[in-house]
XYZ file of C-alpha atoms in Angstrom:
520
model
C -13.165 -11.346 -3.091
C -12.236 -8.294 -5.248
C -14.602 -8.363 -7.581
C -13.776 -6.795 -11.185
C -17.642 -6.407 -12.110
C -20.470 -6.149 -9.897
C -23.406 -7.298 -12.045
C -24.534 -10.087 -9.898
C -25.834 -13.704 -11.859
C -28.340 -14.908 -10.195
C -29.594 -18.099 -12.611
C -31.339 -20.929 -12.537
C -32.393 -21.258 -8.767
C -36.283 -20.598 -9.168
C -38.058 -21.060 -12.008
C -37.682 -19.621 -15.358
C -38.763 -15.625 -16.241
C -36.981 -12.365 -16.559
C -35.732 -10.014 -14.342
C -37.546 -7.021 -14.724
C -35.199 -3.064 -13.778
C -32.045 -2.380 -14.635
C -28.798 -4.629 -14.524
C -26.178 -2.637 -12.654
C -22.821 -1.396 -14.488
C -19.843 0.086 -12.693
C -20.604 4.430 -12.959
C -17.893 5.871 -15.286
C -15.488 7.811 -12.612
C -13.291 11.051 -13.605
C -10.202 9.027 -13.437
C -7.000 11.585 -14.019
C -3.656 9.082 -15.875
C -1.168 9.404 -13.354
C -0.536 10.753 -10.034
C 1.787 14.363 -9.586
C 5.437 13.646 -9.106
C 6.740 16.119 -6.919
C 10.542 17.733 -8.617
C 13.058 19.073 -6.642
C 12.973 22.886 -6.690
C 13.478 25.762 -3.654
C 10.926 24.607 -1.801
C 9.584 21.362 -2.728
C 11.842 18.078 -2.504
C 11.268 15.452 -4.944
C 9.571 12.596 -4.214
C 11.222 9.067 -3.707
C 8.622 6.260 -5.401
C 7.340 4.436 -7.956
C 4.371 5.756 -9.502
C 4.085 2.234 -11.870
C 4.241 -0.259 -8.578
C 1.673 -0.984 -6.892
C 1.689 -0.090 -2.833
C 2.439 -3.055 -0.828
C -1.356 -4.028 -0.295
C -0.279 -5.387 3.548
C 2.372 -3.944 6.106
C 2.502 -0.498 4.766
C 3.903 0.014 7.837
C 6.913 -1.945 8.043
C 8.095 1.135 6.178
C 8.402 3.437 9.541
C 11.067 0.718 11.268
C 9.591 1.353 14.480
C 9.353 -2.177 16.019
C 6.864 -0.034 18.795
C 4.384 1.066 15.836
C 3.770 -2.888 14.599
C 3.107 -4.236 16.983
C 0.592 -1.797 17.741
C -0.653 -1.899 15.074
C -0.932 -5.656 15.234
C -2.974 -5.070 18.531
C -5.067 -2.694 17.411
C -6.538 -4.865 14.807
C -7.000 -8.011 17.445
C -9.088 -5.931 20.118
C -10.305 -2.532 18.657
C -14.165 -2.498 19.962
C -14.916 -0.072 16.831
C -13.228 -2.828 14.544
C -15.209 -5.359 15.901
C -18.245 -3.788 15.860
C -17.959 -3.415 11.855
C -16.778 -7.449 11.551
C -19.948 -8.681 13.561
C -22.410 -6.597 10.819
C -20.792 -8.475 8.584
C -22.436 -11.886 9.970
C -25.810 -9.785 10.892
C -25.111 -9.400 6.715
C -24.867 -13.045 5.592
C -27.875 -14.210 8.188
C -29.815 -11.499 6.124
C -28.792 -12.826 2.791
C -30.047 -16.009 4.246
C -33.269 -14.710 5.607
C -33.652 -12.873 2.302
C -32.503 -16.799 -0.159
C -35.499 -18.074 1.478
C -38.163 -16.177 -0.674
C -37.800 -17.635 -3.095
C -38.875 -21.456 -1.431
C -42.686 -22.514 -0.843
C -43.235 -21.983 2.529
C -44.493 -25.067 3.637
C -46.138 -26.161 7.248
C -47.255 -28.675 9.491
C -50.888 -27.804 10.952
C -52.830 -30.743 13.133
C -55.409 -30.294 16.072
C -58.688 -32.333 17.862
C -61.424 -30.660 18.904
C -64.325 -32.096 20.537
C -67.681 -30.850 20.028
C -71.120 -30.870 21.959
C -74.075 -29.426 20.043
C -77.644 -30.850 20.554
C -80.308 -30.234 18.242
C -84.257 -31.051 18.068
C -83.227 -34.257 15.972
C -80.443 -36.106 17.746
C -83.400 -34.850 21.680
C -85.592 -36.800 19.268
C -83.452 -40.168 18.332
C -82.310 -39.853 21.862
C -78.592 -40.163 19.513
C -75.429 -38.646 21.311
C -74.572 -34.984 20.233
C -70.444 -35.483 20.983
C -67.917 -34.899 18.241
C -64.785 -35.653 18.083
C -62.329 -33.860 15.003
C -58.967 -35.095 14.174
C -56.672 -33.559 11.883
C -52.538 -32.803 10.114
C -52.673 -31.912 7.414
C -49.248 -29.974 5.033
C -50.314 -26.546 4.207
C -47.490 -25.189 1.282
C -47.507 -21.911 -0.396
C -45.050 -20.786 -3.253
C -45.127 -17.157 -5.290
C -43.397 -18.047 -8.184
C -40.606 -15.019 -8.701
C -41.683 -14.504 -12.258
C -40.775 -11.032 -12.463
C -37.463 -11.637 -10.612
C -38.968 -9.638 -7.607
C -37.060 -12.159 -5.034
C -33.689 -12.129 -7.020
C -33.833 -8.614 -7.098
C -34.292 -8.481 -3.588
C -31.650 -11.289 -2.996
C -29.157 -9.577 -5.233
C -29.371 -6.617 -3.517
C -28.427 -8.316 0.227
C -25.906 -9.716 -1.823
C -24.697 -6.588 -2.486
C -25.562 -4.843 0.678
C -22.941 -7.806 2.213
C -20.191 -7.153 -0.282
C -20.693 -3.727 0.974
C -20.415 -4.249 4.791
C -17.862 -6.347 4.491
C -15.800 -3.352 2.569
C -17.229 -0.882 5.216
C -14.715 -3.370 7.956
C -12.207 -3.195 5.606
C -12.195 0.404 5.333
C -12.562 0.941 9.031
C -9.606 -1.240 9.656
C -7.654 0.838 7.172
C -9.252 4.001 9.282
C -8.136 2.674 12.451
C -4.594 1.731 11.306
C -4.009 5.390 9.858
C -5.387 6.767 13.438
C -3.518 4.283 15.364
C -0.812 5.457 13.624
C -1.502 8.880 13.673
C -1.288 8.730 17.027
C 1.807 6.956 17.880
C 3.801 9.860 16.191
C 1.451 12.595 17.744
C 3.003 10.274 20.616
C 6.408 10.791 19.648
C 6.184 14.606 18.840
C 4.702 15.658 21.785
C 7.525 14.031 24.078
C 10.428 15.258 21.526
C 8.899 18.898 22.117
C 8.929 18.592 25.738
C 12.693 17.048 25.668
C 13.526 20.706 23.379
C 11.326 22.906 26.199
C 13.368 20.969 28.956
C 17.038 21.148 27.144
C 16.029 24.994 26.162
C 14.680 25.647 30.317
C 18.311 24.085 31.674
C 20.012 26.604 29.119
C 17.821 29.324 30.422
C 18.886 28.472 33.637
C 22.252 28.383 32.979
C 21.615 32.205 31.955
C 19.624 32.944 34.583
C 22.175 31.858 36.911
C 25.290 33.793 34.541
C 22.586 37.118 34.944
C 22.052 36.536 38.468
C 25.979 36.051 38.919
C 26.423 39.181 37.287
C 23.541 41.239 39.219
C 25.221 40.362 42.756
C 28.805 41.591 41.262
C 26.800 44.963 39.872
C 27.636 44.303 36.381
C 24.565 44.360 35.393
C 21.469 45.739 36.600
C 18.337 44.113 37.768
C 16.840 44.849 34.472
C 18.428 41.734 33.444
C 17.602 39.216 36.066
C 13.933 40.284 35.446
C 14.072 39.547 31.663
C 16.069 35.669 33.101
C 13.810 35.226 35.399
C 10.688 35.570 33.019
C 12.000 34.123 30.503
C 12.503 30.377 31.765
C 9.098 30.802 34.309
C 7.879 31.004 30.498
C 9.289 28.529 29.105
C 8.747 26.398 32.184
C 4.141 26.879 31.546
C 4.524 25.415 28.515
C 5.252 22.249 29.548
C 2.732 21.173 31.408
C 0.187 22.096 28.764
C 2.956 19.615 26.195
C 2.210 16.701 29.395
C -1.531 17.333 29.568
C -1.420 16.867 25.264
C 1.081 13.921 26.079
C -1.764 12.200 28.393
C -4.591 13.095 26.007
C -2.992 11.019 23.158
C -1.532 8.210 25.475
C -5.154 8.030 26.330
C -6.592 8.381 23.052
C -4.326 5.460 21.891
C -5.410 3.276 24.841
C -8.678 3.336 23.305
C -8.387 3.275 19.886
C -6.063 -0.619 21.303
C -9.415 -1.527 22.882
C -8.110 -1.107 26.466
C -8.060 1.199 29.466
C -6.963 4.871 29.728
C -3.623 4.179 31.489
C -2.930 1.267 28.793
C -0.281 2.772 27.151
C 1.586 4.385 29.881
C 1.722 0.868 31.611
C 2.445 -0.843 28.860
C 4.621 1.352 26.362
C 5.224 4.183 28.367
C 9.258 3.618 28.489
C 9.499 2.249 25.017
C 11.701 4.947 22.298
C 10.347 5.387 19.173
C 12.693 4.505 15.818
C 10.592 6.272 13.450
C 11.882 7.316 10.204
C 10.473 8.417 6.739
C 10.308 5.291 4.595
C 12.614 5.239 1.816
C 10.369 4.901 -0.872
C 6.294 5.314 -2.063
C 4.588 2.922 -4.005
C 1.742 5.098 -5.963
C 0.642 3.621 -8.376
C -1.858 4.706 -11.240
C -5.322 6.466 -10.365
C -7.035 3.637 -11.175
C -5.715 1.627 -8.910
C -8.021 3.203 -5.978
C -10.518 1.361 -7.564
C -10.069 -1.614 -6.424
C -7.159 -0.865 -4.117
C -9.880 1.359 -1.663
C -11.919 -0.465 0.381
C -14.211 2.560 0.800
C -15.005 3.359 -3.562
C -15.399 -0.806 -3.098
C -18.094 -0.220 -0.449
C -19.700 2.874 -2.108
C -20.020 0.799 -5.784
C -21.454 -1.841 -4.066
C -24.129 -0.055 -1.608
C -25.101 1.857 -5.666
C -26.019 -2.005 -6.555
C -28.033 -3.024 -3.508
C -29.827 0.597 -4.448
C -30.318 -0.905 -8.079
C -31.324 -4.127 -7.265
C -34.097 -2.576 -5.529
C -35.588 0.129 -8.739
C -36.127 -3.597 -9.922
C -38.139 -5.094 -6.496
C -40.776 -2.630 -6.828
C -41.073 -2.642 -11.154
C -41.620 -5.944 -9.909
C -44.933 -4.643 -8.288
C -46.727 -3.524 -11.705
C -46.687 -6.569 -12.777
C -49.620 -9.779 -11.571
C -47.765 -11.962 -8.814
C -48.480 -15.919 -9.208
C -49.421 -18.270 -6.865
C -49.779 -22.045 -6.470
C -51.121 -23.660 -2.876
C -52.376 -26.620 -1.308
C -52.249 -28.837 1.504
C -52.484 -32.567 1.726
C -53.560 -34.782 5.387
C -56.117 -36.415 6.807
C -58.953 -35.569 8.683
C -61.246 -38.197 11.116
C -64.786 -37.212 12.560
C -66.021 -39.257 14.740
C -70.049 -39.190 16.466
C -69.743 -40.090 20.479
C -66.101 -41.889 19.413
C -68.994 -44.435 17.426
C -66.927 -45.515 14.239
C -63.808 -44.039 15.168
C -61.277 -44.613 12.519
C -57.412 -44.378 12.602
C -56.889 -40.665 11.822
C -53.970 -42.268 9.096
C -56.577 -44.525 7.373
C -55.918 -43.849 3.173
C -59.994 -42.956 3.193
C -59.611 -39.895 5.469
C -56.784 -38.260 3.142
C -57.608 -34.921 2.406
C -56.068 -32.457 -0.178
C -56.136 -28.837 -2.600
C -54.581 -28.234 -5.070
C -54.903 -24.488 -6.448
C -53.348 -21.616 -7.971
C -54.201 -17.759 -8.216
C -52.732 -14.257 -9.936
C -53.104 -11.263 -8.072
C -53.131 -8.362 -10.973
C -52.550 -4.814 -9.271
C -55.594 -2.090 -10.596
C -55.158 0.436 -8.184
C -52.607 2.419 -7.059
C -50.170 1.910 -9.322
C -49.414 5.862 -9.507
C -48.473 5.123 -6.376
C -46.003 2.164 -7.125
C -44.563 4.306 -10.491
C -43.926 6.991 -7.717
C -42.094 4.624 -5.398
C -40.086 2.931 -8.596
C -38.806 7.473 -9.170
C -37.839 7.349 -4.753
C -35.955 4.299 -5.119
C -34.249 5.734 -8.964
C -33.627 8.818 -7.087
C -31.755 6.851 -3.810
C -29.834 4.695 -6.409
C -28.771 8.162 -8.566
C -28.061 9.540 -5.098
C -25.443 6.068 -4.442
C -23.973 7.208 -8.316
C -22.854 10.448 -7.362
C -21.678 9.169 -3.783
C -19.917 6.739 -5.993
C -18.477 8.974 -8.780
C -17.411 11.984 -5.664
C -15.943 8.965 -3.730
C -13.202 8.431 -6.225
C -12.585 12.254 -7.088
C -12.123 12.322 -2.938
C -9.396 9.515 -3.378
C -7.708 11.046 -5.435
C -7.462 14.366 -3.688
C -6.102 12.608 -1.004
C -3.315 11.187 -2.902
C -2.236 14.208 -4.175
C -1.995 15.966 -1.383
C -0.367 13.167 0.637
C 2.238 13.351 -1.874
C 2.532 17.888 -1.887
C 2.283 17.312 2.367
C 5.880 15.041 1.749
C 7.356 16.723 -0.903
C 6.860 19.915 0.839
C 7.601 19.187 4.248
C 10.984 17.316 3.309
C 12.119 20.533 1.956
C 11.080 22.054 4.902
C 13.444 19.518 7.111
C 15.822 20.490 5.071
C 16.441 24.096 5.898
C 14.873 23.982 9.223
C 18.270 21.332 10.510
C 20.255 23.913 8.364
C 18.387 26.821 11.173
C 19.077 24.725 14.371
C 22.957 24.530 13.537
C 22.870 28.151 12.887
C 19.997 29.063 16.117
C 22.321 26.729 18.172
C 25.440 29.047 17.137
C 23.645 32.443 17.377
C 22.394 31.325 20.683
C 26.229 30.472 22.520
C 28.052 32.975 20.658
C 24.744 35.480 22.700
C 25.603 33.507 25.828
C 29.401 34.170 25.965
C 29.149 37.715 24.703
C 26.905 38.485 27.392
C 29.870 37.042 30.472
C 32.091 38.584 28.279
C 29.951 42.392 28.815
C 29.921 43.064 25.054
C 26.003 42.589 24.910
C 22.956 43.278 26.859
C 20.848 40.465 28.052
C 18.177 41.292 25.819
C 20.536 40.069 22.465
C 21.056 36.006 24.554
C 16.717 36.413 24.521
C 16.190 37.101 21.165
C 18.605 34.057 20.266
C 17.280 31.739 22.732
C 13.201 31.789 21.926
C 14.411 31.804 18.125
C 16.415 28.347 19.089
C 13.753 26.815 20.593
C 11.159 28.505 17.948
C 13.334 26.260 15.375
C 13.178 23.619 17.151
C 9.875 23.389 17.446
C 8.785 24.399 13.882
C 11.595 21.038 12.888
C 10.241 18.444 15.092
C 6.628 20.065 14.102
C 7.693 19.614 10.754
C 9.469 15.877 11.140
C 5.866 15.468 12.720
C 4.391 15.868 9.706
C 6.640 13.945 6.866
C 5.208 11.441 8.992
C 1.780 12.172 9.234
C 2.223 12.622 4.954
C 3.622 9.528 4.762
C 0.360 7.558 6.975
C -2.195 9.416 4.604
C -0.451 8.818 1.282
C -0.371 4.992 2.709
C -3.855 5.255 3.545
C -5.341 7.330 1.077
C -3.672 4.118 -1.540
C -5.648 1.752 0.359
C -2.602 -0.068 2.133
C -2.690 -2.178 4.951
C -5.260 -4.325 3.292
C -5.207 -6.783 0.925
C -7.539 -6.951 -1.202
C -9.870 -9.271 -0.486
C -13.130 -9.178 0.568
C -13.062 -12.066 2.642
C -15.179 -12.777 6.478
C -13.240 -12.109 9.415
C -12.854 -14.137 12.736
C -14.463 -12.902 15.095
C -12.871 -13.646 18.745
C -13.466 -16.371 20.848
C -14.629 -14.789 23.644
C -17.628 -12.926 22.173
C -18.330 -15.758 20.112
C -19.123 -18.178 23.331
C -21.376 -15.358 24.400
C -23.183 -15.058 20.912
C -22.726 -19.146 20.524
C -24.583 -19.290 24.695
C -27.182 -16.792 23.970
C -28.074 -18.243 19.604
C -28.032 -21.119 18.183
C -25.520 -19.897 15.113
C -24.315 -22.996 14.082
C -21.324 -22.956 12.744
C -21.175 -19.939 10.868
C -19.440 -17.711 13.677
C -16.290 -20.200 13.311
C -16.943 -21.528 9.452
C -18.426 -18.528 7.529
C -18.592 -20.123 4.072
C -20.746 -19.369 1.511
C -23.677 -18.549 3.263
C -26.544 -19.328 0.290
C -29.286 -21.185 0.757
C -29.707 -21.325 -2.439
C -27.052 -21.590 -4.346
C -26.844 -20.153 -8.456
C -25.259 -21.432 -10.708
C -23.415 -18.922 -12.282
C -20.394 -17.468 -9.485
C -20.341 -13.906 -8.760
C -17.679 -11.776 -11.141
């Protein structure tokens, strides 16, 4: 459910009465009319995008055309433990709503007892009568505070909004998890590519070292060339262990995202190869879409709505509260078991009914201050929501800029790599022919390694830019606040401990008291 407005209506759920406190309205936000559309320049590339088309809501990762990534995302969505914790909080909030609903209903209890007394006194001793007496009673008692000012209805309103906020928080965590998995996977492929570049250059430098060693043995060059070749080879070789460590750390991080032990990714996906490609186009939409496409924006708005209702809860304390109470039951008293009639005889009935009100006279200043506290907290939540909207727009703009600039840099670096490969090969050939010293070879090979690493990293940054864009646009979320299903094993554990009924397996409307108005 993705409501367009967040004003919560509760009609005909207790008795007629007003509801003090403000009715929540979605705060106004600053929205630019459209996102920037990068154009082709000497330093940027035009971004293939459809600004007027809403983003693909769910399977955004399909644009990377990598089956391994798709499988990882599906596994993380099912098994990630942090996401499961976020889902559990929804069921907690649903149960809390049941507690809040009950505040509108009378409290009814059944009480009973048997009392046997032995209290001799002068009269019973003079009459030689029994001092034993037995009292039996069974009474149904009821108390009901009429929600005349809407204190409890505002409380339910707050709890409903909190439930929506908690559900939106789950989907915000889901979107973030998908982005984390994609970023970690791209990082793994990035480090693997850097290791491949380092190994390729190490093999090239090993050949240069062999040539320098041969020329030194034949007296064609000095020990300086051999030492420089040996130093360059060992330096490049020393960079590989750090890359291997980074790869292992990324694989461990991925395993945890999948809800598994650290070596799971290496054992399960270690032999896979990546086929990541930048998506052909990016459906951006307009900034206004973020108000319904970003679950974290909805979370902030619902949190503000929940806090707004608490102002009314505290405002109601300024007014008198009205209560009804009563009981009906049976009571029987017998002395020494004489005249013992049935407890449930109509003659033994006992009834009571009454009403009361309480009007606060003192500490009204404290109540007013408490209202001010809630209003200040509400204003803070409004600012948090407005800031979240601005942050969302900024994140989209940053991602678009990143994609545009890294695309341009990738094209330039590919040309640079081709030129550096030609320069390195030519420098080595000229060295073998004795036409230049080994320092020229070192410079050419170092330049080749540098630009190859830069190309790998820039291509990685380009892919990360797309992930950031998808996350900023709320990609991966269908746009509905449905209650997620829990893993069967977890449901079994919880049901074994506590009577959950069908709340864990059939999460329908969690209301004890139904309203006549639908939540918009």
